[in-house]
Amino acid sequence: MFWGVQSYRSDGKEGYVAIVDGEEIQRREFEQALRDHQARLRAMFGGNFDSAMLDSYEVRDSVLERLIQQRLLFREAVTNGITVLDSQLINEISQIPEFQQNNKFSKQQYESFLRNEGLSPVGFESRVRQELLLQQLLDGYSENGFVSDKAVNRVMYLSEVQREINQVQFNPEDFLSQIEPTEEEIKAYYDAHQYEFFLPERVRVEYLVLSLEALAETEPVSEEAIQSYYDEHLDEFGQPEERKANHILVAVAADAGDEEKSEARGKAEDILEQVLQDPGLFAELAEEYSDDPGSASRGGDLGFFGRGVMVKAFEDEIFQMEPDEIRGLVETDFGFHIIQLVEVKEAKTEDLEAVREQIERKLKLQMVSSIFGETAEDFSNTVYEQSDSLEPTAEKFGLTPQQSDWIDRNSTEPVLLANAKLLSAIFSEDTILDKRNTEAIEVAPDTLVSARVLEHRQETAQSVSVVRDEIAERLKQQLAAGMAEEAGREKLEDLLAGNEDTIDWGESQQVSYMQSQDLDHETMRAVFKADVETLPTYTGVENPQGGYSLIRITQVIAPEMADEEKRKNFSGQLQQMLTQEEVSSYLGGVRQRYDVTIRPDSY
């Protein structure tokens, strides 16, 4: 509830990231909050978590916004006279599992934990007290939401009631052949939209690229070095043994009772008996009986895998078997398996010739990596100190100057020049008017580029004759969309007037707010706004991409009476949504009542 609130940004002093109603949020506090948040994400997602997400702008921004909201709410709590008693604080801390030993609060455990986390008891208790204060403030919203039974029943009905519909599309493409814009229409469109046909400011540039990869290519590597690396790193070029197997799984939970496990075992033994009598039926029986959805549809095929992929009991059996052998039952935490070994790929090591280029490239990169930083600095100094030409730099570093076609500030090709910082430097006055080299800019890891302008053209308007065909196509699309919409609306009026329905509607579909069948929001609104007292009835909606969707509603399908448990769950969800709306509105109001300044580029 603290995230996603709009920021107000302006310059500030060093040492803090934001000022909330005159109080600074120090950088060290922000960094600690960020570390805490990152630790929670790691604990939540484990090894499946993308570490690149841990330090993204979005994560940092959300952490700062949370700190700001906490400051604002703390002020609200103090203003409203809310306090936290010492007894409340003691009770809260004593219930934290990390501070308990033998189900009792341990002062030694408490102090040890805080010490390991780099926290003091005073600071930690202050933080907990503040959290309790905020909790009391928000409890008035979060714990007192109320939704009447009548509202619950009505919303449940509206969310689940279905309407059976058919659609017919009036597409702009069907009307294009009827349209041919006149020269007057083309000229009028050009005059009204002339700004859209300006050619942006453009340049042609000469540029040099210094990269680790390019330097590595020129570095010689001896045969002895290649052979030595190969001999010392044979494990890098080995292919471990892999086995291909099929299996049939009769699933049962590891903590299931004896009766449930016995029933699953009996079922698995029956299947095993059938497999052993006729191994050719393995795939058919897997499709019919296996509880592994990932492999059952493929006849139990697990593909090739090496050691360390499957659970140990399963793997131990597989790597003892001979091709075409069938074994069972093998019990794992997933249940009982019947296994068929299909094929074995023996372990092998690539010979030197197959990996020679790979080794050579790796050695070259290792050799130049140690000196690239020094070379890059020298490159940067040279293009700056001899800024009236790239030739001295090219000669010094053995580089070949390259030339671009016309590019503008938003160009995406060539890729090496499609860097925001480099394009900004290229289009600066220093580069265009003074004809100087740009600074050396890192456009990719270990890749520096410096450029100089060869030709420059200001933004210019294209004549109507140059853009005539483009304008004619735009007009055709616009007019065709209008004709398609008009045709659809006319047909809708005709049907609503009671005239004969001669449309070939095609297949029907049943839609509800819970199952929209990929219909867009406006179409769903049109379907459920329509008066269905008399059926069939008709409605329509303009398509976002142009044209018109004509809709026939043929049936209203009321939902089944919900049982008490379902109604209770739905009521809870509805109450939670209402509570979130109220809390969100309150937080928005709090943000508007206080001055908040965020220091740009400080976090």
Short mmCIF file of N, CA and C in Angstrom, two decimals, residues 339-404:
data_model
loop_
_atom_site.label_atom_id
_atom_site.label_comp_id
_atom_site.label_asym_id
_atom_site.label_seq_id
_atom_site.Cartn_x
_atom_site.Cartn_y
_atom_site.Cartn_z
N ILE A 339 10.02 -47.30 -14.51
CA ILE A 339 11.02 -46.66 -15.35
C ILE A 339 11.43 -47.58 -16.49
N GLN A 340 11.60 -46.98 -17.66
CA GLN A 340 12.13 -47.69 -18.82
C GLN A 340 13.31 -46.90 -19.37
N LEU A 341 14.50 -47.52 -19.39
CA LEU A 341 15.68 -46.86 -19.96
C LEU A 341 15.66 -47.03 -21.47
N VAL A 342 15.73 -45.94 -22.19
CA VAL A 342 15.60 -45.98 -23.65
C VAL A 342 16.95 -45.95 -24.34
N GLU A 343 17.85 -45.04 -23.91
CA GLU A 343 19.11 -44.86 -24.64
C GLU A 343 20.15 -44.27 -23.71
N VAL A 344 21.43 -44.56 -23.99
CA VAL A 344 22.54 -44.04 -23.19
C VAL A 344 23.49 -43.29 -24.11
N LYS A 345 23.82 -42.04 -23.73
CA LYS A 345 24.88 -41.27 -24.41
C LYS A 345 26.11 -41.33 -23.51
N GLU A 346 27.15 -42.01 -23.99
CA GLU A 346 28.35 -42.18 -23.18
C GLU A 346 29.06 -40.85 -22.98
N ALA A 347 29.77 -40.73 -21.88
CA ALA A 347 30.58 -39.55 -21.62
C ALA A 347 31.70 -39.46 -22.65
N LYS A 348 32.00 -38.23 -23.08
CA LYS A 348 33.07 -38.07 -24.06
C LYS A 348 33.73 -36.71 -23.87
N THR A 349 34.94 -36.59 -24.41
CA THR A 349 35.68 -35.33 -24.34
C THR A 349 35.98 -34.86 -25.76
N GLU A 350 35.67 -33.58 -26.02
CA GLU A 350 35.95 -33.02 -27.35
C GLU A 350 37.46 -33.03 -27.60
N ASP A 351 37.86 -33.37 -28.84
CA ASP A 351 39.28 -33.32 -29.15
C ASP A 351 39.73 -31.88 -29.36
N LEU A 352 41.03 -31.67 -29.36
CA LEU A 352 41.59 -30.33 -29.40
C LEU A 352 41.14 -29.55 -30.63
N GLU A 353 41.08 -30.19 -31.78
CA GLU A 353 40.72 -29.48 -33.01
C GLU A 353 39.32 -28.90 -32.93
N ALA A 354 38.42 -29.60 -32.24
CA ALA A 354 37.03 -29.14 -32.17
C ALA A 354 36.90 -27.90 -31.30
N VAL A 355 37.83 -27.70 -30.36
CA VAL A 355 37.71 -26.57 -29.43
C VAL A 355 38.86 -25.58 -29.57
N ARG A 356 39.68 -25.74 -30.61
CA ARG A 356 40.85 -24.88 -30.78
C ARG A 356 40.47 -23.39 -30.82
N GLU A 357 39.47 -23.04 -31.65
CA GLU A 357 39.09 -21.63 -31.79
C GLU A 357 38.55 -21.08 -30.47
N GLN A 358 37.79 -21.90 -29.75
CA GLN A 358 37.24 -21.48 -28.46
C GLN A 358 38.37 -21.17 -27.48
N ILE A 359 39.37 -22.03 -27.41
CA ILE A 359 40.51 -21.81 -26.50
C ILE A 359 41.31 -20.59 -26.92
N GLU A 360 41.56 -20.48 -28.23
CA GLU A 360 42.35 -19.36 -28.72
C GLU A 360 41.69 -18.02 -28.38
N ARG A 361 40.38 -17.94 -28.58
CA ARG A 361 39.66 -16.70 -28.28
C ARG A 361 39.72 -16.39 -26.79
N LYS A 362 39.56 -17.41 -25.95
CA LYS A 362 39.60 -17.20 -24.51
C LYS A 362 40.96 -16.70 -24.07
N LEU A 363 42.03 -17.28 -24.61
CA LEU A 363 43.37 -16.85 -24.24
C LEU A 363 43.66 -15.43 -24.69
N LYS A 364 43.18 -15.09 -25.88
CA LYS A 364 43.37 -13.72 -26.39
C LYS A 364 42.69 -12.71 -25.48
N LEU A 365 41.46 -13.01 -25.07
CA LEU A 365 40.73 -12.10 -24.19
C LEU A 365 41.43 -11.96 -22.85
N GLN A 366 41.96 -13.06 -22.33
CA GLN A 366 42.69 -13.00 -21.06
C GLN A 366 43.92 -12.11 -21.18
N MET A 367 44.59 -12.20 -22.33
CA MET A 367 45.83 -11.45 -22.51
C MET A 367 45.58 -9.95 -22.60
N VAL A 368 44.50 -9.54 -23.26
CA VAL A 368 44.26 -8.10 -23.44
C VAL A 368 43.43 -7.51 -22.30
N SER A 369 42.73 -8.34 -21.54
CA SER A 369 41.89 -7.82 -20.45
C SER A 369 42.71 -7.05 -19.43
N SER A 370 43.90 -7.52 -19.17
CA SER A 370 44.73 -6.90 -18.13
C SER A 370 45.21 -5.51 -18.54
N ILE A 371 45.26 -5.24 -19.84
CA ILE A 371 45.77 -3.94 -20.30
C ILE A 371 44.68 -3.07 -20.91
N PHE A 372 43.46 -3.58 -21.00
CA PHE A 372 42.41 -2.83 -21.71
C PHE A 372 42.08 -1.51 -21.00
N GLY A 373 42.04 -1.52 -19.67
CA GLY A 373 41.72 -0.30 -18.94
C GLY A 373 42.69 0.81 -19.26
N GLU A 374 44.00 0.49 -19.28
CA GLU A 374 45.02 1.47 -19.60
C GLU A 374 44.90 1.94 -21.04
N THR A 375 44.62 1.00 -21.95
CA THR A 375 44.46 1.34 -23.37
C THR A 375 43.25 2.24 -23.58
N ALA A 376 42.14 1.92 -22.89
CA ALA A 376 40.92 2.72 -23.03
C ALA A 376 41.16 4.15 -22.55
N GLU A 377 41.91 4.30 -21.45
CA GLU A 377 42.20 5.64 -20.94
C GLU A 377 43.05 6.43 -21.93
N ASP A 378 44.03 5.75 -22.52
CA ASP A 378 44.89 6.39 -23.52
C ASP A 378 44.07 6.80 -24.75
N PHE A 379 43.15 5.93 -25.17
CA PHE A 379 42.26 6.22 -26.30
C PHE A 379 41.42 7.47 -26.01
N SER A 380 40.85 7.54 -24.81
CA SER A 380 40.02 8.68 -24.42
C SER A 380 40.83 9.97 -24.42
N ASN A 381 42.04 9.92 -23.90
CA ASN A 381 42.88 11.11 -23.87
C ASN A 381 43.25 11.58 -25.27
N THR A 382 43.53 10.64 -26.15
CA THR A 382 43.97 11.00 -27.49
C THR A 382 42.87 11.66 -28.30
N VAL A 383 41.64 11.11 -28.27
CA VAL A 383 40.55 11.74 -29.05
C VAL A 383 40.21 13.10 -28.48
N TYR A 384 40.48 13.33 -27.18
CA TYR A 384 40.21 14.63 -26.58
C TYR A 384 41.31 15.64 -26.89
N GLU A 385 42.57 15.20 -26.75
CA GLU A 385 43.69 16.12 -26.92
C GLU A 385 43.90 16.49 -28.39
N GLN A 386 43.57 15.56 -29.32
CA GLN A 386 43.68 15.86 -30.75
C GLN A 386 42.29 15.84 -31.35
N SER A 387 41.47 16.78 -30.86
CA SER A 387 40.03 16.74 -31.12
C SER A 387 39.62 17.22 -32.51
N ASP A 388 40.57 17.73 -33.33
CA ASP A 388 40.19 18.21 -34.66
C ASP A 388 40.21 17.13 -35.72
N SER A 389 40.56 15.88 -35.34
CA SER A 389 40.59 14.78 -36.30
C SER A 389 40.66 13.45 -35.55
N LEU A 390 40.13 12.40 -36.20
CA LEU A 390 40.25 11.05 -35.65
C LEU A 390 41.44 10.30 -36.22
N GLU A 391 42.09 10.87 -37.22
CA GLU A 391 43.19 10.17 -37.89
C GLU A 391 44.34 9.83 -36.94
N PRO A 392 44.82 10.79 -36.11
CA PRO A 392 45.92 10.44 -35.20
C PRO A 392 45.57 9.28 -34.27
N THR A 393 44.34 9.25 -33.78
CA THR A 393 43.91 8.16 -32.89
C THR A 393 43.85 6.84 -33.65
N ALA A 394 43.33 6.89 -34.88
CA ALA A 394 43.24 5.68 -35.69
C ALA A 394 44.62 5.09 -35.95
N GLU A 395 45.59 5.94 -36.27
CA GLU A 395 46.95 5.47 -36.55
C GLU A 395 47.61 4.91 -35.28
N LYS A 396 47.41 5.60 -34.17
CA LYS A 396 48.06 5.18 -32.92
C LYS A 396 47.59 3.82 -32.45
N PHE A 397 46.29 3.54 -32.63
CA PHE A 397 45.74 2.29 -32.10
C PHE A 397 45.43 1.26 -33.19
N GLY A 398 45.81 1.57 -34.43
CA GLY A 398 45.61 0.62 -35.51
C GLY A 398 44.14 0.36 -35.82
N LEU A 399 43.33 1.40 -35.72
CA LEU A 399 41.89 1.26 -35.95
C LEU A 399 41.50 1.81 -37.31
N THR A 400 40.43 1.28 -37.87
CA THR A 400 39.93 1.74 -39.16
C THR A 400 38.72 2.63 -38.95
N PRO A 401 38.75 3.90 -39.38
CA PRO A 401 37.58 4.77 -39.23
C PRO A 401 36.40 4.23 -40.04
N GLN A 402 35.21 4.34 -39.46
CA GLN A 402 33.99 3.93 -40.13
C GLN A 402 33.10 5.15 -40.35
N GLN A 403 32.21 5.06 -41.36
CA GLN A 403 31.31 6.16 -41.65
C GLN A 403 29.87 5.69 -41.61
N SER A 404 29.01 6.54 -41.09
CA SER A 404 27.59 6.20 -41.00
C SER A 404 26.82 6.79 -42.16
#
